[in-house]
Short mmCIF file of C-alpha atoms and ligand atoms in Angstrom, two decimals:
data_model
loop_
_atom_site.label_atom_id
_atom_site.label_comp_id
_atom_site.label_asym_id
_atom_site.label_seq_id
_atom_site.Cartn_x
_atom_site.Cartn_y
_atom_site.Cartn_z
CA UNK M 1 0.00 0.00 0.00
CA UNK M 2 3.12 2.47 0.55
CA UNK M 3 4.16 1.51 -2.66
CA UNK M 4 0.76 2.60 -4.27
CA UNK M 5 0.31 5.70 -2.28
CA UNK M 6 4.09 6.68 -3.52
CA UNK M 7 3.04 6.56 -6.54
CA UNK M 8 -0.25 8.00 -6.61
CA UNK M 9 1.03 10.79 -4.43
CA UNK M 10 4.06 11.78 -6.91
CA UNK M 11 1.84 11.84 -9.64
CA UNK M 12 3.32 8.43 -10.87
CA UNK M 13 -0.19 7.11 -11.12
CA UNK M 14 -1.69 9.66 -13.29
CA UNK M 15 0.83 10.16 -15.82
CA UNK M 16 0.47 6.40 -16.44
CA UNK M 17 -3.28 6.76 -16.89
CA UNK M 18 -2.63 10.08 -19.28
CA UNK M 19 0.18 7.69 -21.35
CA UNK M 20 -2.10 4.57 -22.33
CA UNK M 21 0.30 2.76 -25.13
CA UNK M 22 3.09 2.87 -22.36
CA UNK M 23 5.64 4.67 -21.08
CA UNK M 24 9.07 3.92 -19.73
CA UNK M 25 10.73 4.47 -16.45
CA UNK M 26 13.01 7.37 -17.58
CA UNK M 27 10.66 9.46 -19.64
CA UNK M 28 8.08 8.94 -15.79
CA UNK M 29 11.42 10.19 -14.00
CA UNK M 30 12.30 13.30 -16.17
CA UNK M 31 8.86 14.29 -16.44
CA UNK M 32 7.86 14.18 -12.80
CA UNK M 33 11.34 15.12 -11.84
CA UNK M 34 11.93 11.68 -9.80
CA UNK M 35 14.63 8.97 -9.75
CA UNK M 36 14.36 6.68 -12.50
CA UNK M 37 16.38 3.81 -10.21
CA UNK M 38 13.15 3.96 -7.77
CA UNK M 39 10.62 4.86 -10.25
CA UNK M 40 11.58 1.37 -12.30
CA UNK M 41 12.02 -0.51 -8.79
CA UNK M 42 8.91 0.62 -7.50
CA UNK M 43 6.93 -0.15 -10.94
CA UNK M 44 8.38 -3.55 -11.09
CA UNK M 45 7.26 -4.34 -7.97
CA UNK M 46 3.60 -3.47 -8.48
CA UNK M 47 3.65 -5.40 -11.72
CA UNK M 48 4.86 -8.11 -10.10
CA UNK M 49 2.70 -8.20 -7.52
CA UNK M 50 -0.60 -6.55 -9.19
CA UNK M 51 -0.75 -8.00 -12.33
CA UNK M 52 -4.54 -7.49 -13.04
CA UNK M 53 -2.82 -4.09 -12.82
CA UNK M 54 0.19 -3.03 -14.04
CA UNK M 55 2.26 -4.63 -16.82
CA UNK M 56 5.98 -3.80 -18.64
CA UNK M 57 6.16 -4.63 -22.33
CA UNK M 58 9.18 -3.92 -23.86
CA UNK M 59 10.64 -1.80 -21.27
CA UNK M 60 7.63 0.38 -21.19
CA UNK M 61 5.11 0.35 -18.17
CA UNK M 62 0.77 -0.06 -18.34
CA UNK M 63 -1.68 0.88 -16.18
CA UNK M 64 -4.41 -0.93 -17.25
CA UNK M 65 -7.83 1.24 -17.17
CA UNK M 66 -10.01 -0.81 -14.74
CA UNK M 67 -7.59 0.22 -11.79
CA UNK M 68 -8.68 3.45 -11.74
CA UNK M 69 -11.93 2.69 -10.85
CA UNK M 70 -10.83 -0.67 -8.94
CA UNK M 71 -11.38 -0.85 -5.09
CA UNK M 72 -7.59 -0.77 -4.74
CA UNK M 73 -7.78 2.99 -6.92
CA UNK M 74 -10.32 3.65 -3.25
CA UNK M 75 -7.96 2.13 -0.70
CA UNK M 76 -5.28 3.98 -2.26
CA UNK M 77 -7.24 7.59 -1.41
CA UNK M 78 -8.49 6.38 1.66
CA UNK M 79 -5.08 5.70 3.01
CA UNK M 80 -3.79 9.01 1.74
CA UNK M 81 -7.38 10.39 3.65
CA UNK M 82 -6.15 8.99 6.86
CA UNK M 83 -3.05 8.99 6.86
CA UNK M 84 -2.25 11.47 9.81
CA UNK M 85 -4.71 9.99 11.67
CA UNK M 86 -3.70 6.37 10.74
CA UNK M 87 0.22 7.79 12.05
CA UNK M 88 -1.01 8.97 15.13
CA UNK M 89 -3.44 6.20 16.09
CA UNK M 90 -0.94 5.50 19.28
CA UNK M 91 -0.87 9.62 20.63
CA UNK M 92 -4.95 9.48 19.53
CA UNK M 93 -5.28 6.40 21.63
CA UNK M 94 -3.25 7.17 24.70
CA UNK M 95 -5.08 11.01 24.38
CA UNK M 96 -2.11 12.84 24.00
CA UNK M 97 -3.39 14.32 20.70
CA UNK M 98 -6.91 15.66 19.41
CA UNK M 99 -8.47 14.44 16.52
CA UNK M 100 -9.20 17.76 14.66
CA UNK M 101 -6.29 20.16 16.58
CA UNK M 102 -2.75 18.29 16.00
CA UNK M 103 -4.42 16.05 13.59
CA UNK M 104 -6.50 16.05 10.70
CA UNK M 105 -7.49 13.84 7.49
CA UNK M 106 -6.84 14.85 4.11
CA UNK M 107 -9.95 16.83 2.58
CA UNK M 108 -8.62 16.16 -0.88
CA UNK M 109 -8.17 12.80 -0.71
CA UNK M 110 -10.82 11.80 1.23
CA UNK M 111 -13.00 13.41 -1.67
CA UNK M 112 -11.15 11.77 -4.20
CA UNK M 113 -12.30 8.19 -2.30
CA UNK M 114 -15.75 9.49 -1.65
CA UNK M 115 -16.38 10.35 -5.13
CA UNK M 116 -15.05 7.31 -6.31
CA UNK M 117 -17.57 5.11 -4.13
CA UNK M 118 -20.40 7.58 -4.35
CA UNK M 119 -20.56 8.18 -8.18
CA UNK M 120 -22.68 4.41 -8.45
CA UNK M 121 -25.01 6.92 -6.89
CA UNK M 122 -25.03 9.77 -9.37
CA UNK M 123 -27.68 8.02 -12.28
CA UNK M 124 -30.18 7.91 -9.71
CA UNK M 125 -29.65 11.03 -8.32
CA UNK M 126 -29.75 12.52 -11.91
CA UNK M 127 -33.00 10.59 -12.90
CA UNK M 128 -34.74 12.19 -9.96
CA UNK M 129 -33.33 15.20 -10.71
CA UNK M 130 -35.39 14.65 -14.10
CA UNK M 131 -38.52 13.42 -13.04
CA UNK M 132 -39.01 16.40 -10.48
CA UNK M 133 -37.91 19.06 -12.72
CA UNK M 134 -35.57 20.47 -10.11
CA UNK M 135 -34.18 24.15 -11.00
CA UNK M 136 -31.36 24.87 -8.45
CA UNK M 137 -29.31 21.39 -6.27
CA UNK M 138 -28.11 22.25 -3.43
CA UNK M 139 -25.04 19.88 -2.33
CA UNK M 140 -24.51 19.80 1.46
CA UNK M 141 -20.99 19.05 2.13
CA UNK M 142 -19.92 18.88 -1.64
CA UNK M 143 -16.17 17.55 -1.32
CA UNK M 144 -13.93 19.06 -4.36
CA UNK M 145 -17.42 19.11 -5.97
CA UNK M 146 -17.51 16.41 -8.16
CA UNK M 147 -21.17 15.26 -8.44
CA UNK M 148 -21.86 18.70 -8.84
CA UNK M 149 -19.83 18.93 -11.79
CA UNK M 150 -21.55 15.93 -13.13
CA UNK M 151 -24.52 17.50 -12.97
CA UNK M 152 -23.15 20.27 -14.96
CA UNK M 153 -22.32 18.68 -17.71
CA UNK M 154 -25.47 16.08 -17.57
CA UNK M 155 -28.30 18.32 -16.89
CA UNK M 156 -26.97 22.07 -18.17
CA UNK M 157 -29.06 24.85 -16.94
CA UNK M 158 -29.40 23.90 -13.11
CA UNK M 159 -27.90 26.34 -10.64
CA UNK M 160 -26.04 24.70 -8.80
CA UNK M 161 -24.85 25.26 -5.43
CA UNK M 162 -22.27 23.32 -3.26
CA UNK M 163 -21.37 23.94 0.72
CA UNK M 164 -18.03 22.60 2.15
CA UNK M 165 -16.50 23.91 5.28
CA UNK M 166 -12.83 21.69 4.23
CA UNK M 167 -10.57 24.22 3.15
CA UNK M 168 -8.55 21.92 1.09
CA UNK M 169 -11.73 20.53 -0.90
CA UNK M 170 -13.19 24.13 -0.94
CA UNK M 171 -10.23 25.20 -2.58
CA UNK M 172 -9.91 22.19 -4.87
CA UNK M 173 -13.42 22.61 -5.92
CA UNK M 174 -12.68 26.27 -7.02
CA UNK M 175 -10.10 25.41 -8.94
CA UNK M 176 -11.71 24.19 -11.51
CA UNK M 177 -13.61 27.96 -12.42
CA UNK M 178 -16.96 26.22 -13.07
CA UNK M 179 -19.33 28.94 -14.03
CA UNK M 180 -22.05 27.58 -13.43
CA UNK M 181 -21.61 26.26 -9.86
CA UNK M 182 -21.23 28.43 -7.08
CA UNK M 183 -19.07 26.73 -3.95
CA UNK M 184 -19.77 28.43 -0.59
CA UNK M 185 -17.17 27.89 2.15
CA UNK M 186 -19.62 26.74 5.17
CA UNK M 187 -20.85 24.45 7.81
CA UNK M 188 -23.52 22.53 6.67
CA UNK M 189 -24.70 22.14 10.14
CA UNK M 190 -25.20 26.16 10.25
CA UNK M 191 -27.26 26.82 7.08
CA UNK M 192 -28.25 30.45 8.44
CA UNK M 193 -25.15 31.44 8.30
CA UNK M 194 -24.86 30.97 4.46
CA UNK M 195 -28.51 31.72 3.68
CA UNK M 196 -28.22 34.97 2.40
CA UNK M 197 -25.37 33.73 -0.09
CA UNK M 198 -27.59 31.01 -1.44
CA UNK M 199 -30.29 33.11 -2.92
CA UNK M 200 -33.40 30.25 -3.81
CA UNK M 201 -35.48 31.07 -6.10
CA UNK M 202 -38.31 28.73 -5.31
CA UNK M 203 -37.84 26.19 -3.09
CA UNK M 204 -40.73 23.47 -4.09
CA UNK M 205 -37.87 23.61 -7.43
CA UNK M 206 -34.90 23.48 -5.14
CA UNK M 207 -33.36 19.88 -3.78
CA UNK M 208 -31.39 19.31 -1.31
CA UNK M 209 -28.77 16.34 -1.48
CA UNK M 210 -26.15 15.51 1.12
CA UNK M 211 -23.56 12.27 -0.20
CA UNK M 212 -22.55 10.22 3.02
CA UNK M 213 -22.23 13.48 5.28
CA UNK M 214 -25.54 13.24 7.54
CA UNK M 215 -23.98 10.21 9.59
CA UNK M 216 -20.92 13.31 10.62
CA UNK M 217 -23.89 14.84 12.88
CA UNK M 218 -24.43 12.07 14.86
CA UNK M 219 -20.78 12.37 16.86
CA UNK M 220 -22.77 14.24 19.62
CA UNK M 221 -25.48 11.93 19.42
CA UNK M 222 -29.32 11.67 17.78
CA UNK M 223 -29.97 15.50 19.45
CA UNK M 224 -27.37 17.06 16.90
CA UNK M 225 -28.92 15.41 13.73
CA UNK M 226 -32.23 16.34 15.07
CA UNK M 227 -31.20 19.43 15.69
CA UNK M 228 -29.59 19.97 11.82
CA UNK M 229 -32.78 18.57 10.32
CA UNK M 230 -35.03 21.12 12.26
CA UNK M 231 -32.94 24.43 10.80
CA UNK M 232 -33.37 23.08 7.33
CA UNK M 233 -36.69 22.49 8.17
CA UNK M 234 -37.45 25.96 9.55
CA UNK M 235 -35.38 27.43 6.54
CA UNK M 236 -36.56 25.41 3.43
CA UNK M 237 -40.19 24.06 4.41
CA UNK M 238 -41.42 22.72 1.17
CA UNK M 239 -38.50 21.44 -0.61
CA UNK M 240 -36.96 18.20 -0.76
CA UNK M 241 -34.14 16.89 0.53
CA UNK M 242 -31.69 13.53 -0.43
CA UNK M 243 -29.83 12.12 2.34
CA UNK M 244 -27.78 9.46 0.70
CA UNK M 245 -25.72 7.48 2.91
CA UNK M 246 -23.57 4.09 3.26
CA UNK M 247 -25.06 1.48 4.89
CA UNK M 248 -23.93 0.97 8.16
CA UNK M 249 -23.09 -2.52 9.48
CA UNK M 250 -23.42 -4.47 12.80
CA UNK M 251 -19.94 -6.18 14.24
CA UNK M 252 -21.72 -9.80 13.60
CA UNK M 253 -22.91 -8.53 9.90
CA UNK M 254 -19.72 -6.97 8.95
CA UNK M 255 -18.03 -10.90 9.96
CA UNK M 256 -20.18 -12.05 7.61
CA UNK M 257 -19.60 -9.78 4.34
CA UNK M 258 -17.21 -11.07 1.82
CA UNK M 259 -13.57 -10.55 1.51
CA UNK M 260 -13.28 -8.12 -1.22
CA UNK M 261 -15.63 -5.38 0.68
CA UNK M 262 -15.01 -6.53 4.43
CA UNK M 263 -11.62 -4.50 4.75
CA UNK M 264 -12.80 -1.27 3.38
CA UNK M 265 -15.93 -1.44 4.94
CA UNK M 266 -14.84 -2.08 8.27
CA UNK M 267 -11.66 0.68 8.02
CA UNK M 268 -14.59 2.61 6.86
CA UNK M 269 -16.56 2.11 10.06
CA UNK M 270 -13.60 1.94 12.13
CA UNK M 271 -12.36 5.44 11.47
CA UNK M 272 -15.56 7.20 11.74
CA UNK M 273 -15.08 7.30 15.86
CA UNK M 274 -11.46 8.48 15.71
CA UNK M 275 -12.52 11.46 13.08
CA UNK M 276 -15.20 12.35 15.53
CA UNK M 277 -17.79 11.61 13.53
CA UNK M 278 -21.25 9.60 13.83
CA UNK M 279 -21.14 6.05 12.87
CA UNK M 280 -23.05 4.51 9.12
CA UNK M 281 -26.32 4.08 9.96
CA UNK M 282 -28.21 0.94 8.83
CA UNK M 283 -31.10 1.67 6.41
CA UNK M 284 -33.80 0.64 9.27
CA UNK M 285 -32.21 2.96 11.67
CA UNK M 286 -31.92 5.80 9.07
CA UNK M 287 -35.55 5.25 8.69
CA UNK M 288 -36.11 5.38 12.11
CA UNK M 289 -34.01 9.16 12.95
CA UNK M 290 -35.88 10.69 10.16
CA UNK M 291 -39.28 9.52 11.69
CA UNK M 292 -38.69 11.21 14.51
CA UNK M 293 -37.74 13.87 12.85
CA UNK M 294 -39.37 16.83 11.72
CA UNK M 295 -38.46 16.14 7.92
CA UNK M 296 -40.81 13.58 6.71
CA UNK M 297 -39.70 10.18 4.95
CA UNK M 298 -41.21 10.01 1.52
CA UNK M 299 -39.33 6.86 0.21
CA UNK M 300 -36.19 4.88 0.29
CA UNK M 301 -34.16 4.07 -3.19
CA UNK M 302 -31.62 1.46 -2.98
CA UNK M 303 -28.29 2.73 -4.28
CA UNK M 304 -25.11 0.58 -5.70
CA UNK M 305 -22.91 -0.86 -4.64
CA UNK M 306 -24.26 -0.67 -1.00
CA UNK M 307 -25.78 2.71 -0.10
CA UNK M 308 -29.42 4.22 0.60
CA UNK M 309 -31.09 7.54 -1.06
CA UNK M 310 -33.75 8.61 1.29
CA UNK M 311 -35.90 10.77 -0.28
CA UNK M 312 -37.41 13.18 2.50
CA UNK M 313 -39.60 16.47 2.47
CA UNK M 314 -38.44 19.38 5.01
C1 SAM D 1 -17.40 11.61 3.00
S1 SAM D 1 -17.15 13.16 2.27
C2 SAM D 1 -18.37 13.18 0.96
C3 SAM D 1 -18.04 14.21 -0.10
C4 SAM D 1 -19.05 14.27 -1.26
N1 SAM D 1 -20.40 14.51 -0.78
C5 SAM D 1 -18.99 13.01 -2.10
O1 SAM D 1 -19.99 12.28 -2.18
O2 SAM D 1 -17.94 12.74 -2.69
C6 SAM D 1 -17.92 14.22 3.46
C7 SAM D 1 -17.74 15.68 3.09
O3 SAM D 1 -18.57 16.48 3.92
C8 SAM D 1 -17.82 17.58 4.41
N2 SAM D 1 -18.43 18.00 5.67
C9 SAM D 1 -18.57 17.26 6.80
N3 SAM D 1 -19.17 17.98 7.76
C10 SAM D 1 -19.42 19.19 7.22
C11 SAM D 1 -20.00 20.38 7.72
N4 SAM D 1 -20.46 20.44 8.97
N5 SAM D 1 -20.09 21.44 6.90
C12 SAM D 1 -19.62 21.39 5.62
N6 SAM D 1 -19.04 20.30 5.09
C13 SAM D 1 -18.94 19.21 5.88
C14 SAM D 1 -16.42 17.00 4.58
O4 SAM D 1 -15.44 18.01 4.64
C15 SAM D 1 -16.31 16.14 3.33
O5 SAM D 1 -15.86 16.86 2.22
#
């Protein structure tokens, strides 16, 4: 995994992807401005050891295109996401540091592996988006803004709107000059704060979607979700609102999943406590917090590869 984050990190990774027919180890080096000895060392050792992977024909080196969507691509900016925190698991554990003061997770790369898990999501979200006629999407909690940028491109002529308090994915997300999406820097939790820049039209034509960010409120417990759901439905009574989330498992279910998703999934789960946030939900319990809320549960639509779109009305 060092080896893979090396690379992905130096932009090793990429320039493969970019150079499809091949490319050798010294034309990577002087490009990237690396050493070709450890370029070529470290290439040889992933296609040795991934081979679905990474190949070398005739001296030059192949990424082959289903790794970039591959669950190793997602461990890859996963362990980039945690890294710090993964490093300072021992200070973390014997309380000598704080989770969010002398250490933090990568915004960048944490929305690089969110996007990459959460875009089986995006089809549905855009048929809705359809069917409901939908002027301006609101995304709570955005990331660099990629689904957003989808919807750009899918459906032109929504406004759309995104709200990130990371300042590394807030920054990322700008980056990109999109005119048609306006990013606000701001805490999702605290939607009067950003009101004014949000400027809704109408809001039976505005929708609401937060991507695997409404499990963050519960770190202080069902009051704080309750609490977020109530402002948004004070503020935007009438319009409709996506909560799309991973599905949370139980110790005894996540024994039973298979290999291939049992690792992620339970790194997944297991660094939602350190990071302070609220732990993946299962659907039923989802179902259950909005009920008592005061949004009201309109339906559920399963999501691939394992997530939940619950459609609710503020
Ligand atoms: C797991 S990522 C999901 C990103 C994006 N929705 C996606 O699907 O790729 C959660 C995102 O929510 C942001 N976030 C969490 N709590 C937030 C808050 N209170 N205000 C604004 N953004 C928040 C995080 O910084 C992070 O970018």
């Amino acid at each position: 995994m060092k080896a893979l984050c090396s690379a992905q990190e130096t932009g090793i990774l990429e320039y493969l992807g970019k150079n499809t027919g091949g490319v050798s180890g010294e034309d990577i080096a002087s490009n990237l401005s690396l050493d070709k000895n450890i370029v070529e060392s470290l290439l040889d050792f992933l296609v040795v050891n991934l081979p679905e992977f990474f190949d070398k024909n005739e001296g030059l080196y192949i990424v082959k295109r289903p790794f970039f969507e591959s669950s190793t691509q997602n461990s890859i900016y996963f362990a980039l996401a945690y890294e710090d925190v993964l490093n300072n698991l021992p200070s973390l554990l014997r309380k000598e540091k704080k989770y969010g003061v002398e250490v933090e997770r990568s915004g960048k790369y944490l929305s690089k592996s969110s996007a990459l898990h959460n875009h089986h999501t995006w089809p549905e979200i855009v048929d809705y988006i359809k069917e409901h006629n939908f002027q301006t999407i609101v995304d709570l909690g955005c990331g660099t803004g990629d689904l957003l940028k989808h919807l750009a491109i899918t459906l032109p002529g929504l406004q759309l709107v995104g709200i990130e308090n990371n300042t590394d994915a807030a920054n990322i997300s700008k980056e990109d000059k999109n005119e048609n999406i306006k990013f606000i820097k701001g805490d999702v939790a605290t939607p009067e704060t950003w009101l004014e820049d949000l400027s809704i039209k109408s809001i039976e034509k505005t929708l609401f979607i937060s991507v695997t960010v409404w499990h963050e409120f519960l770190w202080a417990g069902e009051t704080e979700l309750q609490k977020v759901s109530s402002k948004y439905h004070a503020l935007y009574k009438g319009g409709t609102f996506l909560m799309v989330e991973k599905n949370g498992y139980s110790l005894n279910s996540l024994r039973l999943l298979p290999d291939s998703i049992k690792d992620v999934t339970s790194v997944y789960q297991m660094v939602h406590p350190i990071t302070n946030q609220g732990m993946p939900q299962s659907p039923a319990v989802w179902r259950s917090l909005i009920e008592s809320s005061e949004v009201s549960l309109v339906t559920v639509l399963p999501a691939q590869p394992d997530m939940s779109i619950f459609v609710c009305k503020l």
